[in-house]
Structures are given as C-alpha cells and as structure tokens.
CSV table of C-alpha atoms in Angstrom, one decimal:
chain,number,residue,atom,x,y,z
A,1,UNK,CA,80.1,151.4,116.0
A,2,UNK,CA,79.4,147.8,116.4
A,3,UNK,CA,82.1,146.1,119.3
A,4,UNK,CA,83.2,143.1,117.5
A,5,UNK,CA,82.5,139.8,119.6
A,6,UNK,CA,85.5,138.0,120.8
A,7,UNK,CA,84.9,134.1,120.9
A,8,UNK,CA,86.7,132.5,123.7
A,9,UNK,CA,88.5,129.3,122.3
A,10,UNK,CA,88.9,126.3,124.6
A,11,UNK,CA,91.9,124.1,124.6
A,12,UNK,CA,90.7,120.7,124.3
A,13,UNK,CA,93.4,118.4,125.9
A,14,UNK,CA,93.8,116.4,122.7
A,15,UNK,CA,97.3,116.7,121.6
A,16,UNK,CA,97.4,118.0,117.9
A,17,UNK,CA,93.6,119.0,117.6
A,18,UNK,CA,93.8,122.7,118.8
A,19,UNK,CA,96.0,123.0,115.8
A,20,UNK,CA,93.7,121.6,113.1
A,21,UNK,CA,90.8,123.5,114.9
A,22,UNK,CA,92.4,126.7,114.4
A,23,UNK,CA,93.3,127.4,118.0
A,24,UNK,CA,90.9,125.3,119.8
A,25,UNK,CA,87.3,124.7,120.3
A,26,UNK,CA,84.7,127.6,120.2
A,27,UNK,CA,83.1,128.2,123.5
A,28,UNK,CA,79.2,127.9,123.8
A,29,UNK,CA,79.4,126.3,120.2
A,30,UNK,CA,77.1,123.1,119.3
A,31,UNK,CA,79.3,120.8,117.8
A,32,UNK,CA,78.6,117.0,116.4
A,33,UNK,CA,81.6,114.4,116.5
A,34,UNK,CA,80.4,111.6,113.8
A,35,UNK,CA,81.8,108.5,112.4
A,36,UNK,CA,81.2,104.9,112.1
A,37,UNK,CA,81.4,102.7,114.9
A,38,UNK,CA,84.7,101.8,116.6
A,39,UNK,CA,86.6,105.1,115.2
A,40,UNK,CA,87.0,106.6,118.6
A,41,UNK,CA,84.2,108.9,119.0
A,42,UNK,CA,83.3,108.1,122.6
A,43,UNK,CA,87.0,108.3,123.5
A,44,UNK,CA,87.4,111.7,122.1
A,45,UNK,CA,84.4,113.1,123.8
A,46,UNK,CA,85.6,111.6,127.1
A,47,UNK,CA,89.3,112.9,126.5
A,48,UNK,CA,87.9,116.6,125.8
A,49,UNK,CA,85.4,116.5,128.9
A,50,UNK,CA,88.3,115.3,131.3
A,51,UNK,CA,90.5,118.0,130.3
A,52,UNK,CA,88.1,120.8,130.3
A,53,UNK,CA,85.7,119.9,133.2
A,54,UNK,CA,86.4,121.9,136.4
A,55,UNK,CA,84.1,122.6,139.5
A,56,UNK,CA,83.6,126.0,137.8
A,57,UNK,CA,83.1,124.6,134.6
A,58,UNK,CA,81.2,121.2,135.2
A,59,UNK,CA,80.3,118.7,132.7
A,60,UNK,CA,77.2,116.7,132.0
A,61,UNK,CA,77.2,113.2,129.9
A,62,UNK,CA,74.0,111.9,128.8
A,63,UNK,CA,73.8,108.7,127.3
A,64,UNK,CA,71.2,107.7,125.4
A,65,UNK,CA,70.7,103.8,124.1
A,66,UNK,CA,74.1,103.4,123.6
A,67,UNK,CA,76.6,102.2,126.4
A,68,UNK,CA,75.3,102.1,130.2
A,69,UNK,CA,77.3,104.8,132.2
A,70,UNK,CA,78.8,101.9,134.2
A,71,UNK,CA,80.1,99.8,131.4
A,72,UNK,CA,81.0,103.0,129.3
A,73,UNK,CA,83.5,104.1,132.4
A,74,UNK,CA,84.7,100.4,132.9
A,75,UNK,CA,86.7,100.9,129.7
A,76,UNK,CA,87.5,104.3,129.7
A,77,UNK,CA,89.1,104.4,133.0
A,78,UNK,CA,91.9,102.2,131.1
A,79,UNK,CA,93.0,105.4,129.6
A,80,UNK,CA,95.6,107.7,131.3
A,81,UNK,CA,93.1,111.1,130.9
A,82,UNK,CA,90.6,109.6,133.2
A,83,UNK,CA,90.2,110.9,136.7
A,84,UNK,CA,88.0,109.3,139.0
A,85,UNK,CA,88.1,112.2,141.3
A,86,UNK,CA,86.4,114.3,138.9
A,87,UNK,CA,83.4,112.1,138.9
A,88,UNK,CA,80.1,113.4,140.6
A,89,UNK,CA,82.1,116.5,141.5
A,90,UNK,CA,82.9,118.0,137.9
A,91,UNK,CA,81.4,115.4,135.9
A,92,UNK,CA,78.1,113.7,136.1
A,93,UNK,CA,76.6,111.0,134.0
A,94,UNK,CA,72.9,110.6,133.4
A,95,UNK,CA,71.0,107.8,131.2
A,96,UNK,CA,67.9,108.9,129.3
A,97,UNK,CA,67.3,105.4,127.9
A,98,UNK,CA,63.7,105.1,128.9
A,99,UNK,CA,62.8,108.6,127.6
A,100,UNK,CA,64.5,107.8,124.2
A,101,UNK,CA,62.8,104.2,124.1
A,102,UNK,CA,59.4,106.2,124.4
A,103,UNK,CA,60.3,107.6,121.1
A,104,UNK,CA,58.7,111.0,122.0
A,105,UNK,CA,61.3,113.8,121.3
A,106,UNK,CA,59.3,116.4,123.1
A,107,UNK,CA,59.4,114.2,126.2
A,108,UNK,CA,63.3,113.5,125.8
A,109,UNK,CA,63.9,117.3,125.4
A,110,UNK,CA,62.2,117.8,128.7
A,111,UNK,CA,64.4,115.2,130.3
A,112,UNK,CA,67.2,117.2,129.1
A,113,UNK,CA,66.1,120.6,130.3
A,114,UNK,CA,65.6,119.0,133.7
A,115,UNK,CA,69.0,117.6,133.7
A,116,UNK,CA,70.6,120.8,132.8
A,117,UNK,CA,68.4,123.0,134.8
A,118,UNK,CA,69.7,120.6,137.8
A,119,UNK,CA,73.3,120.8,137.5
A,120,UNK,CA,73.8,123.9,135.6
A,121,UNK,CA,76.7,122.5,133.3
A,122,UNK,CA,79.0,124.3,130.9
A,123,UNK,CA,79.8,121.2,128.8
A,124,UNK,CA,77.0,118.8,127.6
A,125,UNK,CA,77.7,115.4,125.8
A,126,UNK,CA,74.7,113.7,124.3
A,127,UNK,CA,75.9,110.1,123.5
A,128,UNK,CA,74.6,108.6,121.3
A,129,UNK,CA,72.5,111.2,119.3
A,130,UNK,CA,71.9,108.7,116.3
A,131,UNK,CA,70.0,106.5,118.9
A,132,UNK,CA,67.5,109.6,119.4
A,133,UNK,CA,67.0,109.8,115.6
A,134,UNK,CA,66.3,106.1,115.1
A,135,UNK,CA,63.9,105.5,118.3
A,136,UNK,CA,62.0,108.6,117.4
A,137,UNK,CA,61.0,107.2,113.9
A,138,UNK,CA,57.7,106.0,113.3
A,139,UNK,CA,55.9,104.7,110.2
A,140,UNK,CA,53.6,107.4,110.7
A,141,UNK,CA,56.2,110.2,111.3
A,142,UNK,CA,59.8,108.9,110.1
A,143,UNK,CA,61.5,112.1,111.5
A,144,UNK,CA,58.8,112.9,114.4
A,145,UNK,CA,60.0,117.0,114.3
A,146,UNK,CA,63.5,116.0,114.5
A,147,UNK,CA,64.4,119.1,113.0
A,148,UNK,CA,62.4,121.4,115.6
A,149,UNK,CA,63.9,118.9,118.2
A,150,UNK,CA,67.6,119.7,117.2
A,151,UNK,CA,67.0,123.4,116.7
A,152,UNK,CA,65.2,123.7,120.1
A,153,UNK,CA,68.0,121.9,121.7
A,154,UNK,CA,70.8,123.9,120.2
A,155,UNK,CA,68.8,127.3,121.1
A,156,UNK,CA,68.7,126.2,124.9
A,157,UNK,CA,72.3,125.1,125.0
A,158,UNK,CA,73.4,128.2,123.8
A,159,UNK,CA,71.3,130.3,125.9
A,160,UNK,CA,72.4,128.4,128.9
A,161,UNK,CA,76.0,128.9,128.0
A,162,UNK,CA,77.1,125.5,127.3
A,163,UNK,CA,79.4,124.0,124.8
A,164,UNK,CA,77.4,121.1,123.3
A,165,UNK,CA,78.5,117.9,121.8
A,166,UNK,CA,76.3,115.4,119.6
A,167,UNK,CA,77.9,112.2,119.4
A,168,UNK,CA,76.6,110.1,116.7
A,169,UNK,CA,77.1,107.1,114.3
A,170,UNK,CA,76.9,108.3,110.8
A,171,UNK,CA,78.7,106.4,108.1
A,172,UNK,CA,78.7,109.3,104.9
A,173,UNK,CA,78.6,112.5,105.0
A,174,UNK,CA,75.5,112.5,102.5
A,175,UNK,CA,73.3,111.4,105.5
A,176,UNK,CA,70.3,113.6,105.6
A,177,UNK,CA,70.3,115.2,109.1
A,178,UNK,CA,69.2,118.4,110.3
A,179,UNK,CA,71.7,118.4,113.0
A,180,UNK,CA,74.3,118.9,110.0
A,181,UNK,CA,73.0,122.1,109.3
A,182,UNK,CA,72.3,123.2,112.9
A,183,UNK,CA,75.8,122.2,114.1
A,184,UNK,CA,78.2,125.0,114.6
A,185,UNK,CA,81.1,122.3,114.4
A,186,UNK,CA,81.1,119.0,112.5
A,187,UNK,CA,84.3,116.4,113.4
A,188,UNK,CA,84.1,113.6,111.4
A,189,UNK,CA,86.4,110.5,112.4
A,190,UNK,CA,87.0,107.8,109.6
A,191,UNK,CA,89.3,104.2,109.9
A,192,UNK,CA,90.0,102.0,107.2
A,193,UNK,CA,91.7,98.8,106.9
A,194,UNK,CA,94.5,98.2,104.1
A,195,UNK,CA,96.0,94.7,104.3
A,196,UNK,CA,96.9,94.7,107.9
A,197,UNK,CA,97.2,98.1,108.5
A,198,UNK,CA,94.2,100.2,110.4
A,199,UNK,CA,94.5,103.9,109.7
A,200,UNK,CA,92.3,106.2,111.5
A,201,UNK,CA,91.9,109.7,110.0
A,202,UNK,CA,89.7,112.7,111.2
A,203,UNK,CA,88.3,115.9,109.4
A,204,UNK,CA,87.0,119.1,110.7
A,205,UNK,CA,84.3,119.6,108.0
A,206,UNK,CA,82.8,122.5,109.7
A,207,UNK,CA,83.6,125.1,112.6
A,208,UNK,CA,82.1,128.3,112.5
A,209,UNK,CA,84.0,131.7,113.0
A,210,UNK,CA,87.3,130.3,112.8
A,211,UNK,CA,89.6,128.7,109.5
A,212,UNK,CA,90.6,125.1,110.3
A,213,UNK,CA,93.2,122.9,108.8
A,214,UNK,CA,91.6,121.5,105.7
A,215,UNK,CA,92.0,117.8,104.8
A,216,UNK,CA,92.3,114.5,106.5
A,217,UNK,CA,94.5,114.4,109.6
A,218,UNK,CA,95.7,111.0,110.9
A,219,UNK,CA,95.4,109.9,114.5
A,220,UNK,CA,96.3,107.3,116.9
A,221,UNK,CA,94.5,105.8,120.2
A,222,UNK,CA,97.0,104.5,122.4
A,223,UNK,CA,96.8,104.5,126.6
A,224,UNK,CA,97.2,108.1,126.7
A,225,UNK,CA,94.0,108.5,124.7
A,226,UNK,CA,93.8,110.1,121.1
A,227,UNK,CA,96.8,112.2,119.3
A,228,UNK,CA,96.0,113.8,116.3
A,229,UNK,CA,99.1,114.4,114.0
A,230,UNK,CA,98.9,118.0,112.5
A,231,UNK,CA,100.8,118.8,109.6
A,232,UNK,CA,103.8,120.8,110.8
A,233,UNK,CA,104.1,124.5,109.3
A,234,UNK,CA,107.0,125.1,107.1
A,235,UNK,CA,109.0,128.3,108.6
A,236,UNK,CA,112.0,130.0,107.4
A,237,UNK,CA,114.8,130.3,109.8
A,238,UNK,CA,114.8,133.7,111.3
A,239,UNK,CA,118.7,133.9,110.4
A,240,UNK,CA,118.5,132.6,107.1
A,241,UNK,CA,118.8,135.9,105.1
A,242,UNK,CA,121.6,137.3,107.6
A,243,UNK,CA,123.7,134.6,107.6
A,244,UNK,CA,123.4,132.9,103.9
A,245,UNK,CA,123.4,129.4,103.4
A,246,UNK,CA,127.0,128.6,102.7
A,247,UNK,CA,128.5,131.1,105.6
A,248,UNK,CA,129.1,127.7,107.7
A,249,UNK,CA,129.8,124.5,107.0
A,250,UNK,CA,129.5,121.1,109.0
A,251,UNK,CA,132.1,118.3,108.9
A,252,UNK,CA,131.4,115.0,107.9
A,253,UNK,CA,133.4,112.8,109.9
A,254,UNK,CA,135.3,111.0,106.9
A,255,UNK,CA,138.6,112.0,106.2
A,256,UNK,CA,138.5,113.6,102.4
A,257,UNK,CA,135.2,113.6,102.0
A,258,UNK,CA,134.8,117.3,103.3
A,259,UNK,CA,137.2,118.5,100.6
A,260,UNK,CA,135.2,116.4,98.1
A,261,UNK,CA,132.0,118.6,99.3
A,262,UNK,CA,134.0,121.9,99.3
A,263,UNK,CA,134.8,122.6,102.6
A,264,UNK,CA,132.0,120.3,104.4
A,265,UNK,CA,128.6,120.1,104.1
A,266,UNK,CA,126.6,123.7,104.2
A,267,UNK,CA,124.5,124.1,107.4
A,268,UNK,CA,121.1,123.9,106.9
A,269,UNK,CA,121.5,121.9,103.9
A,270,UNK,CA,119.7,118.5,103.0
A,271,UNK,CA,121.8,115.6,101.5
A,272,UNK,CA,121.1,112.1,99.7
A,273,UNK,CA,123.7,109.5,100.1
A,274,UNK,CA,122.6,107.0,97.5
A,275,UNK,CA,123.9,103.7,96.9
A,276,UNK,CA,123.2,99.8,96.9
A,277,UNK,CA,123.1,97.3,99.8
A,278,UNK,CA,126.6,97.2,101.6
A,279,UNK,CA,127.8,100.4,100.1
A,280,UNK,CA,128.3,101.8,103.6
A,281,UNK,CA,125.6,104.3,103.8
A,282,UNK,CA,124.7,103.8,107.5
A,283,UNK,CA,128.3,104.2,108.3
A,284,UNK,CA,128.5,107.4,106.6
A,285,UNK,CA,125.2,108.5,108.4
A,286,UNK,CA,126.9,107.5,111.8
A,287,UNK,CA,130.2,109.2,111.1
A,288,UNK,CA,128.2,112.3,110.6
A,289,UNK,CA,126.2,112.0,114.0
A,290,UNK,CA,129.4,111.4,115.8
A,291,UNK,CA,131.3,114.3,114.1
A,292,UNK,CA,128.7,116.5,115.3
A,293,UNK,CA,129.0,115.1,119.0
A,294,UNK,CA,132.6,115.5,118.6
A,295,UNK,CA,132.0,119.1,117.9
A,296,UNK,CA,129.5,119.9,120.9
A,297,UNK,CA,126.3,119.2,118.8
A,298,UNK,CA,123.4,116.9,119.5
A,299,UNK,CA,121.4,114.9,116.7
A,300,UNK,CA,118.3,113.0,115.9
A,301,UNK,CA,118.2,109.7,113.9
A,302,UNK,CA,115.0,107.7,112.6
A,303,UNK,CA,116.2,104.6,111.8
A,304,UNK,CA,113.9,102.3,109.4
A,305,UNK,CA,115.9,99.3,108.3
A,306,UNK,CA,117.4,98.3,111.8
A,307,UNK,CA,116.9,99.6,115.2
A,308,UNK,CA,120.2,101.1,116.4
A,309,UNK,CA,120.2,99.3,119.8
A,310,UNK,CA,120.5,95.8,117.5
A,311,UNK,CA,122.8,97.1,115.1
A,312,UNK,CA,126.3,96.0,114.5
A,313,UNK,CA,127.0,99.5,114.0
A,314,UNK,CA,128.1,100.4,117.6
A,315,UNK,CA,128.3,104.0,116.9
A,316,UNK,CA,124.5,104.6,116.5
A,317,UNK,CA,123.9,102.7,120.3
A,318,UNK,CA,126.5,104.7,121.8
A,319,UNK,CA,125.5,108.3,120.6
A,320,UNK,CA,121.8,107.4,121.7
A,321,UNK,CA,122.9,105.7,125.2
A,322,UNK,CA,125.0,108.7,126.0
A,323,UNK,CA,122.0,111.3,125.3
A,324,UNK,CA,123.9,113.0,122.6
A,325,UNK,CA,121.5,111.7,120.0
A,326,UNK,CA,117.7,111.2,120.1
A,327,UNK,CA,116.2,108.3,118.6
A,328,UNK,CA,112.7,108.5,116.8
A,329,UNK,CA,110.9,105.2,117.5
A,330,UNK,CA,109.9,103.8,114.1
A,331,UNK,CA,108.6,100.5,115.2
A,332,UNK,CA,104.7,101.5,115.5
A,333,UNK,CA,102.7,99.9,112.7
A,334,UNK,CA,100.8,102.0,110.1
A,335,UNK,CA,102.7,105.1,110.3
A,336,UNK,CA,101.9,108.4,108.4
A,337,UNK,CA,104.6,111.3,107.3
A,338,UNK,CA,103.0,113.7,109.7
A,339,UNK,CA,103.3,111.4,112.6
A,340,UNK,CA,107.2,111.0,111.8
A,341,UNK,CA,107.7,114.7,111.3
A,342,UNK,CA,106.0,115.3,114.5
A,343,UNK,CA,108.1,113.0,116.3
A,344,UNK,CA,111.4,114.6,114.7
A,345,UNK,CA,110.3,118.1,115.5
A,346,UNK,CA,109.9,116.9,119.3
A,347,UNK,CA,113.3,115.7,119.5
A,348,UNK,CA,114.9,118.1,117.5
A,349,UNK,CA,113.3,120.8,120.4
A,350,UNK,CA,114.1,118.5,122.9
A,351,UNK,CA,117.8,118.1,122.3
A,352,UNK,CA,118.3,121.6,120.4
A,353,UNK,CA,119.6,119.3,117.6
A,354,UNK,CA,121.5,120.7,114.8
A,355,UNK,CA,121.8,117.3,112.6
A,356,UNK,CA,119.3,114.6,111.9
A,357,UNK,CA,119.6,111.3,109.9
A,358,UNK,CA,116.9,109.5,108.4
A,359,UNK,CA,118.0,106.0,107.6
A,360,UNK,CA,116.9,105.2,105.3
A,361,UNK,CA,114.2,106.3,102.9
A,362,UNK,CA,113.5,102.8,101.3
A,363,UNK,CA,112.7,101.5,104.7
A,364,UNK,CA,110.3,104.4,105.5
A,365,UNK,CA,108.2,104.2,102.5
A,366,UNK,CA,108.0,100.5,103.6
A,367,UNK,CA,107.0,101.2,107.1
A,368,UNK,CA,104.3,103.7,106.2
A,369,UNK,CA,100.6,102.4,106.1
A,370,UNK,CA,99.8,101.5,102.6
A,371,UNK,CA,97.2,104.1,102.2
A,372,UNK,CA,100.2,106.5,102.7
A,373,UNK,CA,102.5,105.3,100.1
A,374,UNK,CA,101.0,106.6,97.1
A,375,UNK,CA,101.8,110.0,98.5
A,376,UNK,CA,105.2,109.4,99.6
A,377,UNK,CA,106.9,112.0,97.3
A,378,UNK,CA,104.7,114.9,98.1
A,379,UNK,CA,104.9,114.2,101.7
A,380,UNK,CA,108.7,113.6,101.8
A,381,UNK,CA,108.8,117.2,100.1
A,382,UNK,CA,106.8,118.6,103.0
A,383,UNK,CA,109.0,116.5,105.6
A,384,UNK,CA,112.2,118.0,103.8
A,385,UNK,CA,111.1,121.8,103.9
A,386,UNK,CA,109.8,121.3,107.6
A,387,UNK,CA,113.4,120.1,108.7
A,388,UNK,CA,114.8,123.2,106.5
A,389,UNK,CA,112.3,125.5,108.2
A,390,UNK,CA,113.7,124.3,111.7
A,391,UNK,CA,117.4,125.3,110.7
A,392,UNK,CA,118.7,121.6,111.0
A,393,UNK,CA,121.2,119.7,108.6
A,394,UNK,CA,119.7,116.5,107.3
A,395,UNK,CA,121.2,113.4,105.9
A,396,UNK,CA,118.9,111.2,104.5
A,397,UNK,CA,120.2,107.3,103.1
A,398,UNK,CA,118.3,105.7,100.0
A,399,UNK,CA,119.0,102.1,98.7
A,400,UNK,CA,119.7,102.3,95.2
A,401,UNK,CA,120.0,99.0,92.9
A,402,UNK,CA,123.3,98.9,91.0
A,403,UNK,CA,122.9,99.4,87.5
A,404,UNK,CA,125.0,99.8,84.9
A,405,UNK,CA,122.9,101.1,81.9
A,406,UNK,CA,121.4,104.1,83.9
A,407,UNK,CA,122.2,106.7,86.4
A,408,UNK,CA,119.5,107.1,89.3
A,409,UNK,CA,120.2,108.7,92.9
A,410,UNK,CA,116.6,107.6,94.2
A,411,UNK,CA,113.9,105.2,93.6
A,412,UNK,CA,111.3,107.9,94.3
A,413,UNK,CA,112.7,110.6,92.0
A,414,UNK,CA,113.1,112.8,95.3
A,415,UNK,CA,116.6,113.8,94.3
A,416,UNK,CA,115.9,117.2,93.4
A,417,UNK,CA,114.4,117.7,96.9
A,418,UNK,CA,117.9,117.8,98.3
A,419,UNK,CA,120.6,120.1,98.3
A,420,UNK,CA,123.4,117.9,97.9
A,421,UNK,CA,124.0,114.2,96.6
A,422,UNK,CA,126.7,111.6,97.2
A,423,UNK,CA,126.4,108.4,95.2
A,424,UNK,CA,128.1,105.1,96.1
A,425,UNK,CA,128.3,102.2,94.0
A,426,UNK,CA,130.8,99.1,92.8
A,427,UNK,CA,133.1,98.7,90.1
A,428,UNK,CA,135.0,95.2,89.1
A,429,UNK,CA,138.7,95.5,89.2
A,430,UNK,CA,140.4,92.0,88.5
A,431,UNK,CA,137.3,90.0,89.5
A,432,UNK,CA,136.9,91.6,92.6
A,433,UNK,CA,134.4,94.3,93.4
A,434,UNK,CA,135.6,97.9,94.8
A,435,UNK,CA,133.4,100.4,96.1
A,436,UNK,CA,133.8,104.1,94.5
A,437,UNK,CA,132.2,107.3,95.6
A,438,UNK,CA,131.4,110.7,94.0
A,439,UNK,CA,129.7,113.6,94.9
A,440,UNK,CA,127.2,114.6,92.4
A,441,UNK,CA,125.5,117.9,93.4
A,442,UNK,CA,126.1,120.6,96.2
A,443,UNK,CA,123.9,123.3,95.5
A,444,UNK,CA,125.2,126.9,95.1
A,445,UNK,CA,128.8,125.7,95.9
A,446,UNK,CA,131.8,124.2,94.1
A,447,UNK,CA,132.4,120.7,94.7
A,448,UNK,CA,135.2,117.8,93.4
A,449,UNK,CA,133.9,115.9,90.3
A,450,UNK,CA,136.4,113.0,91.0
A,451,UNK,CA,135.3,109.4,91.4
A,452,UNK,CA,137.3,107.9,94.4
A,453,UNK,CA,137.5,104.5,95.7
A,454,UNK,CA,136.8,103.9,99.2
A,455,UNK,CA,136.8,101.3,101.9
A,456,UNK,CA,135.3,100.1,105.0
A,457,UNK,CA,137.4,99.8,107.8
A,458,UNK,CA,136.7,98.9,111.4
A,459,UNK,CA,137.0,102.6,112.4
A,460,UNK,CA,134.7,103.5,109.4
A,461,UNK,CA,135.2,104.7,105.6
A,462,UNK,CA,138.3,105.2,104.4
A,463,UNK,CA,138.1,107.3,101.0
A,464,UNK,CA,141.4,106.5,98.5
A,465,UNK,CA,142.7,108.2,95.6
A,466,UNK,CA,140.9,109.5,92.4
A,467,UNK,CA,140.6,106.8,89.7
A,468,UNK,CA,142.8,107.5,86.8
A,469,UNK,CA,139.9,106.8,84.2
A,470,UNK,CA,136.4,107.5,85.1
A,471,UNK,CA,134.8,106.9,82.0
A,472,UNK,CA,131.8,104.6,82.1
A,473,UNK,CA,131.9,104.1,85.8
A,474,UNK,CA,128.9,106.4,86.8
A,475,UNK,CA,126.9,105.7,83.5
A,476,UNK,CA,126.8,103.6,80.7
A,477,UNK,CA,128.6,100.2,80.9
A,478,UNK,CA,131.0,99.7,83.6
A,479,UNK,CA,134.7,99.5,82.6
A,480,UNK,CA,136.7,96.5,83.7
A,481,UNK,CA,139.9,97.7,85.5
A,482,UNK,CA,143.3,96.1,85.9
A,483,UNK,CA,145.0,96.5,89.4
A,484,UNK,CA,148.2,97.8,87.5
A,485,UNK,CA,145.7,100.9,86.6
A,486,UNK,CA,144.8,101.9,89.8
A,487,UNK,CA,147.1,104.1,92.2
A,488,UNK,CA,149.0,101.7,94.8
A,489,UNK,CA,147.0,103.3,97.9
A,490,UNK,CA,143.8,102.0,96.0
A,491,UNK,CA,145.1,98.8,94.5
A,492,UNK,CA,146.3,97.1,97.3
A,493,UNK,CA,143.6,98.3,100.0
A,494,UNK,CA,141.3,95.9,101.6
A,495,UNK,CA,137.9,96.6,100.6
A,496,UNK,CA,136.3,95.5,103.9
C-alpha cells in the first residue's frame, strides 16, 4: 500500500494570500510571479522572503538585469516588513547581471548552481526571469535552449529542497514560455486605471496539489506591504436552527417603531431603511446603535456619506469615542466590496459586535472604484450573506428619490436581499411637507401596515399617530391633506 505524501504549506506572511492559495504555499514548489511593470511583483517576493527566511531556512535573492541589489533594497526598506537584521544572515543577495549579459544560459545556470551550493538556501528568488529570456535570444537561436534551462533549473531546485520563485514581467497570459508549463504555481498580478482609480488584482492561475480560490482578488500596497482581500466565506450561525430567527428581537431605540415592527427587529435580520434626503435615515441608524450600547451591546458602522466625527449627528461620534461602536474607515480610494467586508468582519470580531450599520448604500456605490460598480448588486448580496453568517443584525440606509408615480425601495434592485424594509417619504399638508414612515416588510413576522407621520426632534425621531386616510401616499398620486384631517398630535407637531 502506497503511503500518501504530505506536502507542507508555508505561511506567506502576506495578509489574505494564504486563504487565496488554499492554505499557504507548497514547500519545495517551483513558482512564477508574473505581471506588468509596477504591479507589485518584487514587493510581493520580498514580503514573502522576509516572512519565511530564518537561519534554519535561509533565502537567496538573485538579481538578473533588473535593479541592482543596493537600489532595490533602498526602496524595499520603506516597507514595514523589511528587517535589516536578516540581511547577510538569513537573506543573501547576488547579482548575475554579467552572466545574463553574456547570453549563455548554460553559463548562467552554472552560476546559479554555484550560488545555491555555496549558501544552501531553502528559498530562491530570481528577479527578473524575463530578463534571462530576453538576454538569451539571438538571431540564430531565438530560444537558446530556454526550455532545457527552465527544466534543469526546476529539477535542481527541487532536488536541493528549495522553494523557488521566478519573477518576470509578462503582459498577457498567452505569452509563449516554457516556464508556464514547468512551474508548479503561477501567481498573476494585474493593475488597471479607470478615470482616477488604480485597481490592483491578483489571480492564482495555477497551484499544483491544492485547491485555490478562483477568480480575481483585489489587493492593496501600503506602508505595511501587500494585503490581499480574499472573499469572506459565508457561514451559517451555529445556533441558527436551535434558536430560530424570531426567538429574540432587538429594540430600535425609536419609541413606537418597535411596535410597528411587531416587537422589534428579529436578531440576525438585515434591514433596509429607504428614503429621500433629509428624511432622517442616519438618525434612525444612530438610534439603533445607541440603543444597542444602552443594552450593553457593541456595534460597527461603515459611514460612506459623512465621516461620523465630522457629522452634526453627535450620537455616532460619541459612540465611537467611547469605544462602544467601531468605525470602518471608508475614506480610502478605490475600495472593493471584499475590502469593506474584511474590515467589517475584523471590527465585528474585535468588539464582538452584534449590530452593524452601513450608511449608506448610495455612498457605498460611489466609494467603490468604477470597475466594481457593475457588479455592485451581486457583491452586495455576498456581503449581506457574510454578515448574516457572522450572526450580526444589519441596518442599511439607501438614498431614494421621492417619486409620486411609483414605489421603489432601492435604486439597485436590492430590496429582496433584506429581511425587513422601512420606507420614509414626504407628503404635502397645507403647503407644508410632513415626513411619513411605514414598515413594508418583516420576513416571517406580523408587522404594522400603518402609515405614520414622524418628526425629527433634538433627541431623535418621534413617531406620531396613524394617518386617517392612507390612500395615494405610498404609491400613485399624492393626496393633498388639510391639517383638520390629521390627528391633533400630528397636526400641531413641528416637522423639524
């Protein structure tokens, strides 16, 4: 009976990359990091090298017709992952420019063999391998036994028990090169510019022996290095079946609204609050988080319209400053859905939060890089599912044009994604605008069908009595009311 070989997987030290790779990088594998100039190939290689290199697992970095080591290190020292203590101890550099310029692949291979035998590295990096290919071509022999060179290099590195990385500038996946076939792993990095947005994406096109996450994964280069935003897996809460969706409800922090919802918002639900500008959506969201804090629960907010610390709604700012609500920074340019979900999940785990606010979906869509906006609906569905899997209760606001000829709850057609919907809008009464509110939907639960007038006071929203005649107010043509037709508690109220 044949014993199954167990392949050890190395942690790359790049946040999110191990998840995309399917658990890490296979040890002793022969890998190609490919992409156009400037997309982050050398930074990715250095970040992995500094994370993996130890005295017991030394690394050898070979530069070939690219940047001289001193120049390259000058820039790589700017990243947080750089550790000067590892240079010439766990990490060594060698310049093979002279051998590459000679154009003799056999001579270059002998030099690589000599460096490997001298230092016995467990990690080998060749940057840039594309330079090897271009320097070796002649008019008489355009490939100069390139295929044999690649195969011999791969065999030698594997026999020496070295995990190898070839870094090369390739512009399309259709480039004919033997290394694409010989390589065990192929990491392709891309970058594109749309308007004023720079978007970087990574694809694991090949990784033998393990299942990787398919598709393009956005990543960002910051002072800390590269961070890959892997899709957040969707999970079912462990106690979902045991407790049932309606076993407990959360209070909203707005008097009378809980009664309209049938006793509060069921825990674990997602709610959409849709309404025109100035209707009080953010005030309702702040009340939702404040009520959670009052009950001893923590929350998280992703604010896309106005930064909470700059908002005139001091409730948000006070909750954040007190540590009862975590803030997801949405001021970074070129956001992706995966990045926002990852930041939300980190704050949820850090605070053990039970309430999440996204204010608003309209600002969210505008904050995304243009390339992500076409898939906003599908990406939003994944985000809602991921948050539901985390067991949190979500409130999302959406800017809605106040139309009198039809009824819509979201400009993105996403209302079906949510478990509950509250709609806010305006009506005209004696040449004045009043705000009205209705609960449109609470999945699997009875709720009020009443249309109620509400006002915005200094201490938040105040919901009044039901309108005596609701015909035409949520759909069709608006009904013009007289103040004498309204209940006294509504007719005399200040509309804020």
